[in-house]
Amino acid sequence: MNKRKFKVIVGNKTVGVIKKHQFLEAHVTNTRLMGVLGLRIKWMTEDEQLFAQFFHLDAEEYGLDDYVGVLAPTEEEIGFQTARMMGGLGGELVWITEREARYLLREFIKRNNTFKENLPDPLAEYDFALQEKVTLSSDEISLLWNKICEPLEMPMQLVNYFVMRAVGGDYEALNYLSACENENYRIVETPGTLLKNVTETIEDSEGTAYLTESIIDEKNQYKMILSEIRIGKTKDGLKVTRAEVRSTMNITAMEAAFGLTKPEYISIYYVEDSDACIQQLDTDKPHAMKHAYEGSYLFTEFNPTNDHVKSPIYYLNEDVYGIYYLTDEDQLLVAAYSEEKIKELEGYFTQEPFNKLIQLEERLRLNRPLLYEFVQSDYGDFFEFLADHEY
């Protein structure tokens, strides 16, 4: 699951070209180590109207990949758009200066050129924010990086982020996480996705070492990579002092799936009014990703933090709080990856108005995740899907 690829629907009040403006404030999420940022900038126009801009910045594949501007928004509209653009990223909003905001925009737009990705429309709405070329000193860049990255509180968190950024080919972030340049640590030839990372701590004559076993997806070629990572305390906090790849092995999709196996809990409901359900989910969960599939709708809600990165066993989908899939055959599938979370979600769906819109049919505990396979299939009834596939 890649929570970075979602779109924001433009609000009711939009603007054309803003010729004159005065900077008011800017906030950014401290999620750079996840490879993404959400940026919000507020301006005052020449007509003395508030103009709020929301940007989604992707460091791995797209650059500036989403934008929405709202003229004269209410506080409710600002909160709603902030949730839609940034609520799924798992971080906190931190204050940054005008120079830092302009610098971030220009830096990520450079990635659009590198990745050969078009800028989101309408460019005329935010082009003025790009006109001033901002150059930051090395100290200013370090200060900005400390703002856009969450504090590293424990070694396991640093190890997981380090491997994740290496798999994503994000060497700018690797340098931030390192006490020195780890030029020899090239875990992939092309940027991929870290699906799972298991870390074992060992003590030897040199001190503490962290041995990692990583399952990665490198353009649909699965690999298992063993690494040794050492860290140390510096004046800038915990940093990686040495990293090397011990071994690399290609594995099949089946072997990767076996390594990623974990239970999936699914509650199946009969839906009496799909439109009302969708409307209520849109209202309650603006921060959730929403995708449409020919009459069916998939909502993915993420945890409010990225604390899953602190675990010695890291899973890519561990940041998922819940998945809600409304099919075109009047079923609502509610899924989670722990018994605790599925109970919380069932509690949510027993409240009004859902208690008048849906009826619980069955609860399932599956040995491995199947919901996304069902979403990608041509089936509209989950029971038929299970029967035909002998699950």
XYZ file of C-alpha atoms in Angstrom:
391
model
C 0.000 0.000 0.000
C 1.421 3.287 -0.959
C -0.321 6.042 0.907
C 1.505 8.734 -1.015
C -0.487 8.292 -4.261
C -3.798 10.003 -3.616
C -5.585 12.985 -5.088
C -7.302 15.946 -3.443
C -10.597 17.298 -4.731
C -10.495 21.058 -5.251
C -12.786 23.050 -2.962
C -15.659 25.249 -4.023
C -13.633 28.430 -4.048
C -10.651 28.473 -6.355
C -8.582 31.250 -7.829
C -6.999 32.177 -11.101
C -3.693 33.998 -11.225
C -2.742 35.698 -7.949
C -0.538 38.643 -8.909
C 0.161 40.179 -5.506
C 0.297 38.411 -2.207
C 1.745 38.615 1.277
C 3.086 35.583 3.086
C 1.283 34.754 6.319
C 2.497 31.340 7.470
C 3.549 27.883 6.323
C 3.434 24.429 7.873
C 4.874 21.122 6.674
C 4.572 17.543 7.882
C 7.651 16.036 9.535
C 7.410 12.953 7.308
C 10.407 13.374 5.006
C 11.859 10.044 6.142
C 8.753 8.332 4.747
C 9.624 9.901 1.390
C 6.743 12.382 1.338
C 5.725 15.785 2.677
C 2.500 17.721 2.953
C 2.971 21.495 2.701
C 0.402 24.197 3.522
C 1.023 27.881 2.801
C -1.277 30.804 3.621
C -1.102 34.134 1.787
C -3.025 37.410 1.865
C -4.066 38.585 -1.596
C -4.114 42.162 -2.819
C -7.871 42.101 -2.171
C -7.140 41.200 1.462
C -8.511 37.695 1.127
C -6.919 34.622 2.625
C -5.503 32.243 0.018
C -4.576 28.760 1.279
C -2.419 26.402 -0.769
C -1.909 22.690 -0.162
C 0.934 20.714 -1.793
C 1.806 17.010 -1.791
C 5.539 16.414 -2.304
C 6.934 12.984 -3.245
C 10.692 12.407 -3.037
C 10.870 9.005 -4.734
C 8.850 9.040 -7.957
C 6.924 12.219 -8.702
C 8.139 15.437 -7.082
C 5.270 17.899 -6.673
C 2.399 15.564 -7.521
C -0.724 17.191 -6.099
C -2.006 20.691 -5.407
C -5.170 22.499 -4.366
C -5.746 26.194 -3.706
C -8.730 27.666 -1.870
C -9.609 31.371 -1.810
C -11.244 32.811 1.326
C -11.571 29.428 3.041
C -13.303 28.927 6.365
C -11.419 27.245 9.210
C -13.518 24.162 8.522
C -12.431 24.123 4.870
C -8.779 24.521 5.866
C -9.088 21.632 8.308
C -10.850 19.488 5.723
C -8.271 20.101 2.979
C -5.398 19.631 5.447
C -6.854 16.261 6.431
C -7.353 15.202 2.812
C -3.854 16.192 1.712
C -1.831 15.366 4.825
C -3.917 13.314 7.244
C -2.724 10.000 5.843
C 0.981 10.768 6.116
C 1.264 9.932 9.805
C 3.240 12.961 10.963
C 2.835 16.299 12.686
C 2.573 19.758 11.152
C 5.563 21.950 11.985
C 6.061 25.653 11.309
C 8.539 26.769 8.630
C 9.560 30.147 7.233
C 8.608 31.618 3.870
C 12.130 31.023 2.546
C 12.018 27.391 3.659
C 8.607 26.880 2.037
C 9.728 28.378 -1.283
C 12.945 26.335 -1.142
C 11.041 23.081 -0.616
C 8.731 23.808 -3.538
C 11.591 24.535 -5.903
C 13.584 21.501 -4.757
C 10.696 19.112 -5.314
C 9.811 20.649 -8.671
C 13.361 19.788 -9.757
C 12.348 16.187 -9.156
C 9.454 16.599 -11.583
C 12.049 17.312 -14.254
C 14.202 14.375 -13.153
C 11.253 11.965 -13.068
C 9.726 13.487 -16.239
C 6.454 14.162 -14.418
C 4.091 17.023 -15.249
C 3.303 19.622 -12.617
C -0.257 19.541 -11.264
C -2.732 22.081 -12.597
C -3.397 24.933 -12.354
C 0.242 26.018 -12.394
C -0.816 29.680 -12.664
C -2.155 29.531 -9.096
C 1.197 28.745 -7.490
C 3.696 29.923 -10.095
C 4.226 33.151 -8.124
C 5.596 31.111 -5.205
C 8.319 29.741 -7.496
C 9.540 32.995 -9.002
C 11.911 33.915 -6.198
C 15.011 31.730 -6.237
C 15.879 30.844 -2.650
C 19.327 29.584 -1.684
C 19.850 28.161 1.786
C 23.195 27.783 3.519
C 24.299 24.334 4.694
C 23.330 25.277 8.259
C 19.896 26.444 7.087
C 19.400 23.218 5.134
C 20.340 21.178 8.220
C 17.847 23.169 10.281
C 15.133 22.563 7.684
C 15.859 18.826 7.587
C 15.524 18.684 11.363
C 12.091 20.246 10.957
C 10.824 17.975 8.184
C 12.055 14.746 9.815
C 10.550 13.242 12.934
C 12.913 12.865 15.921
C 14.835 9.592 15.933
C 14.184 8.215 19.390
C 15.586 4.680 19.159
C 18.069 2.629 17.110
C 15.400 0.401 15.522
C 13.631 3.461 14.135
C 16.871 4.710 12.569
C 17.688 1.287 11.087
C 14.259 0.888 9.484
C 14.261 4.400 8.035
C 17.796 3.917 6.734
C 16.947 0.704 4.898
C 13.661 2.170 3.647
C 15.361 5.251 2.185
C 18.086 3.089 0.637
C 15.496 0.867 -1.062
C 13.760 3.990 -2.363
C 17.018 5.308 -3.827
C 16.638 8.402 -1.641
C 20.294 9.204 -1.093
C 19.594 12.721 0.120
C 17.751 11.220 3.088
C 20.469 8.572 3.525
C 23.033 11.325 3.970
C 20.844 12.930 6.633
C 20.650 9.619 8.503
C 24.392 8.935 8.261
C 27.319 10.177 10.293
C 29.398 9.878 7.120
C 28.642 9.108 3.493
C 27.758 5.432 3.114
C 28.764 5.336 -0.526
C 29.110 1.559 -0.634
C 25.597 0.869 0.650
C 23.644 0.450 -2.578
C 20.861 -1.965 -1.758
C 19.058 -1.696 -5.131
C 19.914 -0.858 -8.723
C 16.617 0.944 -9.281
C 14.321 2.437 -6.606
C 11.984 -0.109 -5.059
C 9.667 -0.623 -2.095
C 10.576 -2.064 1.290
C 7.865 -4.617 2.086
C 9.298 -6.077 5.278
C 12.388 -5.561 7.399
C 13.379 -7.821 10.284
C 16.188 -6.563 12.516
C 18.282 -8.614 14.939
C 20.577 -6.946 17.466
C 23.922 -8.634 18.191
C 26.954 -7.761 20.302
C 30.497 -8.376 19.083
C 34.014 -7.080 19.669
C 33.157 -3.820 17.870
C 30.026 -3.154 19.903
C 26.420 -3.386 18.735
C 25.462 -4.414 15.222
C 22.031 -4.564 13.607
C 21.507 -7.392 11.129
C 18.568 -6.805 8.811
C 16.662 -9.180 6.550
C 14.773 -7.119 3.983
C 12.110 -8.219 1.503
C 11.882 -5.664 -1.275
C 9.946 -5.169 -4.485
C 12.199 -3.763 -7.194
C 9.908 -3.232 -10.194
C 8.093 -6.545 -9.609
C 11.359 -8.399 -9.029
C 11.404 -9.564 -5.417
C 14.629 -9.782 -3.449
C 15.776 -10.716 0.015
C 18.744 -8.686 1.191
C 20.814 -9.143 4.343
C 22.627 -6.097 5.709
C 24.796 -5.170 8.666
C 24.296 -1.692 10.101
C 26.103 0.066 12.924
C 25.014 3.287 14.563
C 26.430 5.798 17.013
C 25.553 8.897 18.983
C 26.690 12.187 17.448
C 26.124 15.843 18.268
C 23.182 15.622 15.859
C 21.678 12.548 17.530
C 21.662 8.909 16.444
C 23.280 8.327 13.048
C 24.375 5.354 10.958
C 28.158 5.036 11.126
C 28.563 2.023 8.841
C 26.357 -0.058 6.568
C 27.090 -2.899 4.187
C 25.117 -5.448 2.209
C 25.972 -8.981 3.327
C 24.034 -10.868 0.634
C 21.385 -10.418 -2.057
C 19.053 -13.134 -3.308
C 16.287 -13.036 -5.901
C 13.076 -14.670 -4.671
C 9.809 -15.576 -6.372
C 6.516 -13.767 -5.844
C 5.286 -16.834 -3.950
C 8.310 -16.773 -1.649
C 7.807 -13.058 -1.045
C 4.127 -13.624 -0.259
C 5.052 -16.392 2.183
C 7.469 -14.050 3.951
C 4.801 -11.359 4.191
C 2.062 -13.648 5.508
C 0.068 -12.211 8.398
C -3.572 -12.560 9.484
C -6.282 -10.364 7.993
C -9.517 -9.782 9.883
C -12.568 -9.027 7.741
C -16.102 -8.157 8.826
C -18.680 -8.498 6.049
C -21.811 -6.351 6.012
C -24.912 -6.229 3.832
C -25.440 -2.642 2.665
C -28.917 -1.173 2.338
C -27.840 2.291 1.136
C -24.383 2.474 -0.484
C -24.599 6.172 -1.358
C -25.333 7.102 2.248
C -22.431 4.944 3.457
C -20.011 6.583 1.038
C -21.221 10.044 2.005
C -20.759 9.290 5.708
C -17.256 7.887 5.181
C -16.352 10.973 3.145
C -17.546 13.148 6.043
C -15.983 11.171 8.887
C -12.708 10.232 7.221
C -11.467 12.966 4.866
C -7.921 11.804 5.651
C -8.524 8.347 4.159
C -7.397 7.444 0.636
C -10.329 6.876 -1.678
C -10.300 4.953 -4.959
C -13.176 4.156 -7.303
C -13.424 0.811 -9.133
C -16.361 0.737 -11.602
C -19.143 1.162 -9.080
C -17.121 0.026 -6.064
C -15.259 2.272 -3.620
C -12.165 1.568 -1.552
C -11.220 3.651 1.501
C -7.868 3.129 3.228
C -7.355 4.787 6.599
C -3.859 5.092 8.047
C -2.635 5.315 11.620
C -2.095 8.866 12.908
C 1.605 8.174 13.563
C 4.440 6.249 11.925
C 5.309 4.370 15.109
C 5.362 1.082 13.180
C 8.840 2.124 12.005
C 10.087 1.640 15.582
C 9.395 -2.103 15.544
C 12.130 -4.747 15.010
C 9.713 -6.354 12.527
C 8.630 -3.687 10.061
C 5.825 -4.229 7.549
C 4.914 -1.736 4.846
C 1.194 -2.135 5.533
C 1.556 -1.874 9.306
C 0.611 1.806 9.017
C -2.878 0.842 7.828
C -5.565 1.333 10.469
C -8.514 0.042 8.471
C -9.745 -0.736 4.954
C -13.357 -0.219 3.862
C -14.515 -1.597 0.529
C -18.050 -1.076 -0.777
C -18.766 -3.415 -3.676
C -21.242 -2.992 -6.501
C -23.175 -5.951 -5.072
C -24.188 -4.271 -1.787
C -21.383 -5.572 0.395
C -19.180 -3.602 2.759
C -15.923 -5.310 3.696
C -14.152 -3.885 6.739
C -10.595 -5.166 7.165
C -7.751 -4.743 9.642
C -4.506 -6.528 10.474
C -5.113 -7.026 14.194
C -7.980 -8.262 16.335
C -7.837 -5.084 18.407
C -8.305 -2.823 15.388
C -11.129 -4.846 13.842
C -13.025 -4.604 17.141
C -12.542 -0.833 17.131
C -13.798 -0.634 13.554
C -16.829 -2.781 14.302
C -17.615 -0.377 17.122
C -17.466 2.545 14.696
C -19.816 0.840 12.244
C -22.395 0.101 14.974
C -22.914 3.834 15.532
C -25.440 6.041 13.771
C -26.098 6.295 10.908
C -24.362 3.017 9.982
C -26.572 0.975 12.311
C -29.449 1.898 9.989
C -27.512 1.416 6.749
C -25.674 -1.898 7.139
C -26.121 -5.334 8.718
C -23.264 -7.556 9.893
C -23.265 -10.892 8.040
C -20.031 -12.615 9.019
C -16.624 -12.217 10.643
C -13.564 -13.892 9.125
C -9.972 -14.403 10.205
C -7.851 -15.184 7.149
C -4.350 -16.620 7.345
C -3.101 -14.106 4.805
C -4.387 -10.818 3.339
C -6.914 -11.375 0.550
C -8.936 -8.184 0.387
C -6.723 -6.469 -2.183
C -6.821 -9.582 -4.375
C -10.610 -9.369 -4.224
C -10.541 -5.657 -5.080
C -8.451 -6.386 -8.179
C -10.700 -9.263 -9.260
C -13.941 -9.135 -11.251
C -15.983 -10.370 -8.298
C -18.540 -8.258 -6.450
C -19.449 -10.827 -3.797
C -16.705 -11.817 -1.362
C -18.315 -15.153 -0.485
C -18.296 -16.193 -4.156
C -14.665 -15.090 -4.432
C -13.683 -17.275 -1.469
C -15.637 -20.276 -2.746
C -14.227 -20.143 -6.269
C -10.664 -19.752 -5.033
C -10.989 -22.458 -2.333
C -9.854 -20.226 0.500
